[in-house]
């Protein structure tokens, strides 16, 4: 993990930007050259000392610390330090034990039996037993609680506890992805008696208490989340006595914190500075796999975006390769389908949405659209270069006759807006999706009509009966080859219907002090410094 800057080979095709977007892209390129000229002139990072606080600068305000209500890989990664799950996803994407040491599916696929880890206690001293697992899973399934990823567990009809260390999940239908889904922080196991303490309530957790190696001590909104080492942790003890996740939306500020030693790791370093940071002997950059898909999401309930011709037109209006090169600095791969290439069941489409502004204008004319104005939402700090991406897309859309107003909001406010009713939502908004467990079931819920807000995160409000039927069949299909074909068929329909402007699959860069070892990032974008320590 401590090897220097690692990256998959990016696409190199050069594409001419339209006249209206050229200035923006040129300025982005100048910024990149200016930033990367720093080389080794940056100050050395501070020495890593035994038992000091590990400081990690994150890129956006968490929308919640409630495991059952979380929606992002960053929040899920943070919660994993404190609240553990029954299974885990390893740094190589494999399924591994967690609080469950083993599991077995019945021959008919309708019961999943889990053997729980023994001699484990919660951070408040209460014992970890099957009763605690049942309490958390019952909360996940309770419609009174906001659970955006509830659909992954909809097959569970009953949770049985035959003894203190055995849980039986009775299923209404086969659910082949369920063992993987149990690694999702949505089912992070909470101490039952903590749900009504320290400001927590059954419907909203503000300070979660789990079994993990660190305990959440304090959450200062807009500033930091402070955790202390759990000295009674059942597993290997962390090196650092505490972790502070500092909330720093500005990428340049995060970079300065790393270079000065104020932080030992940062998420989403400035893309313009990746080369400079990686060339500095005191810092290491890890870019990871292109596991997150990024889209511009249409509000398909708002005319004219209820017309697939219009949605396809705007897909042809965007030069993805030019934006990847000049704005994303070759840390992404142009979309070839709805899912990221890191997922085994991604399906390459027969026809790409190549940059073709003339075709875009023709399709808009065929759809009867003579003039179009749209508000385009972008989150501040959540995705690398999100504002610049929105501005570049706006430039391309202007070239085909679409007037765009870009609106940027902080992440919690943004989440509230994009999960609101269609009439209150943006016409177009940026959203990314990294599969929290390595299975197509979760990212494909974006296209399930029953997962539109407020029930889920299908923020396009897209509805296609054939897609719904294919996804329902795939969710319960045990034969892996048949299951993969069902998901591929669904992806092809979605690609043609274009509820999104499909942009790219992007990598997930982090940067950290080269004096550290034991830092990993899994393909689902979960970062892990729990067992970080000095390399020497």
Coordinates of N, CA and C in Angstrom, one line a residue, residues 148 151 300-301 420 422 433 441-472 490 493-494 497 499-500:
X148 N -32.4 4.4 3.7 CA -32.3 4.5 2.2 C -32.0 3.2 1.5
X151 N -34.0 -1.8 0.7 CA -34.3 -2.8 -0.3 C -33.4 -4.0 -0.3
X300 N -36.9 12.8 -14.3 CA -37.7 12.3 -15.4 C -39.2 12.6 -15.2
X301 N -39.6 13.2 -14.1 CA -41.0 13.6 -13.9 C -41.2 15.0 -14.3
X420 N -35.9 15.1 -2.4 CA -37.2 15.7 -2.3 C -38.2 15.3 -3.4
X422 N -40.4 15.4 -6.8 CA -40.0 15.8 -8.1 C -40.3 17.3 -8.3
X433 N -22.1 7.0 -7.5 CA -22.5 5.8 -6.8 C -21.4 4.8 -6.8
X441 N -26.7 -5.7 -7.4 CA -28.0 -5.5 -6.9 C -28.1 -4.0 -6.3
X442 N -27.1 -3.6 -5.6 CA -27.2 -2.3 -4.9 C -27.2 -1.1 -5.9
X443 N -26.2 -1.0 -6.8 CA -26.3 0.2 -7.7 C -27.5 0.1 -8.6
X444 N -28.0 -1.0 -9.0 CA -29.1 -1.1 -9.9 C -30.4 -0.7 -9.3
X445 N -30.4 -0.5 -7.9 CA -31.6 0.0 -7.3 C -31.9 1.5 -7.7
X446 N -30.9 2.1 -8.3 CA -31.1 3.5 -8.8 C -32.2 3.5 -9.9
X447 N -32.5 2.3 -10.5 CA -33.4 2.3 -11.6 C -34.7 1.5 -11.3
X448 N -34.9 1.2 -10.0 CA -36.1 0.6 -9.5 C -37.1 1.7 -9.1
X449 N -38.3 1.6 -9.7 CA -39.2 2.7 -9.5 C -39.7 2.7 -8.0
X450 N -39.7 1.6 -7.3 CA -40.1 1.6 -5.9 C -39.0 2.1 -5.0
X451 N -37.9 2.5 -5.5 CA -36.8 3.1 -4.7 C -36.6 4.6 -4.9
X452 N -37.6 5.2 -5.6 CA -37.6 6.7 -5.7 C -37.8 7.3 -4.3
X453 N -37.2 8.5 -4.0 CA -37.5 9.1 -2.7 C -38.9 9.3 -2.4
X454 N -39.4 9.1 -1.2 CA -38.6 9.0 0.0 C -38.2 7.6 0.4
X455 N -38.5 6.6 -0.4 CA -38.2 5.2 0.0 C -36.8 4.8 -0.2
X456 N -36.1 5.4 -1.2 CA -34.8 5.1 -1.6 C -34.1 6.2 -2.2
X457 N -33.0 5.9 -3.0 CA -32.2 6.9 -3.6 C -32.2 6.9 -5.1
X458 N -33.3 6.5 -5.7 CA -33.5 6.5 -7.2 C -34.0 7.9 -7.5
X459 N -33.1 8.9 -7.5 CA -33.4 10.3 -7.5 C -33.8 10.8 -8.9
X460 N -33.8 9.9 -9.9 CA -34.3 10.3 -11.3 C -35.8 10.1 -11.4
X461 N -36.4 9.4 -10.4 CA -37.8 9.0 -10.5 C -38.2 8.3 -11.8
X462 N -37.2 7.5 -12.3 CA -37.3 6.8 -13.5 C -38.2 5.6 -13.3
X463 N -39.0 5.2 -14.3 CA -39.9 4.1 -14.1 C -40.0 3.4 -15.5
X464 N -39.6 2.1 -15.5 CA -39.8 1.2 -16.7 C -40.2 -0.2 -16.1
X465 N -41.4 -0.6 -16.5 CA -41.9 -1.9 -16.0 C -41.0 -3.1 -16.3
X466 N -40.4 -3.1 -17.5 CA -39.5 -4.2 -17.9 C -38.3 -4.2 -17.0
X467 N -37.7 -3.0 -16.7 CA -36.6 -3.0 -15.8 C -36.9 -3.4 -14.4
X468 N -38.1 -3.0 -13.9 CA -38.5 -3.4 -12.6 C -38.6 -4.9 -12.5
X469 N -39.2 -5.5 -13.6 CA -39.4 -7.0 -13.6 C -38.0 -7.7 -13.6
X470 N -37.1 -7.2 -14.5 CA -35.8 -7.9 -14.6 C -35.0 -7.8 -13.3
X471 N -35.1 -6.7 -12.6 CA -34.4 -6.5 -11.4 C -35.0 -7.4 -10.3
X472 N -36.3 -7.5 -10.3 CA -36.9 -8.3 -9.3 C -36.5 -9.8 -9.5
X490 N -31.3 -5.6 -18.1 CA -31.8 -4.4 -17.5 C -30.9 -3.2 -17.8
X493 N -31.6 -1.7 -21.3 CA -32.8 -0.9 -21.4 C -32.6 0.5 -20.7
X494 N -31.9 0.5 -19.6 CA -31.6 1.7 -18.9 C -30.7 2.6 -19.8
X497 N -32.9 4.2 -22.4 CA -33.8 5.1 -21.8 C -33.1 6.4 -21.3
X499 N -32.0 7.7 -18.2 CA -32.4 8.6 -17.1 C -31.3 9.4 -16.6
X500 N -30.1 9.2 -17.0 CA -28.9 10.0 -16.6 C -28.2 10.5 -17.9

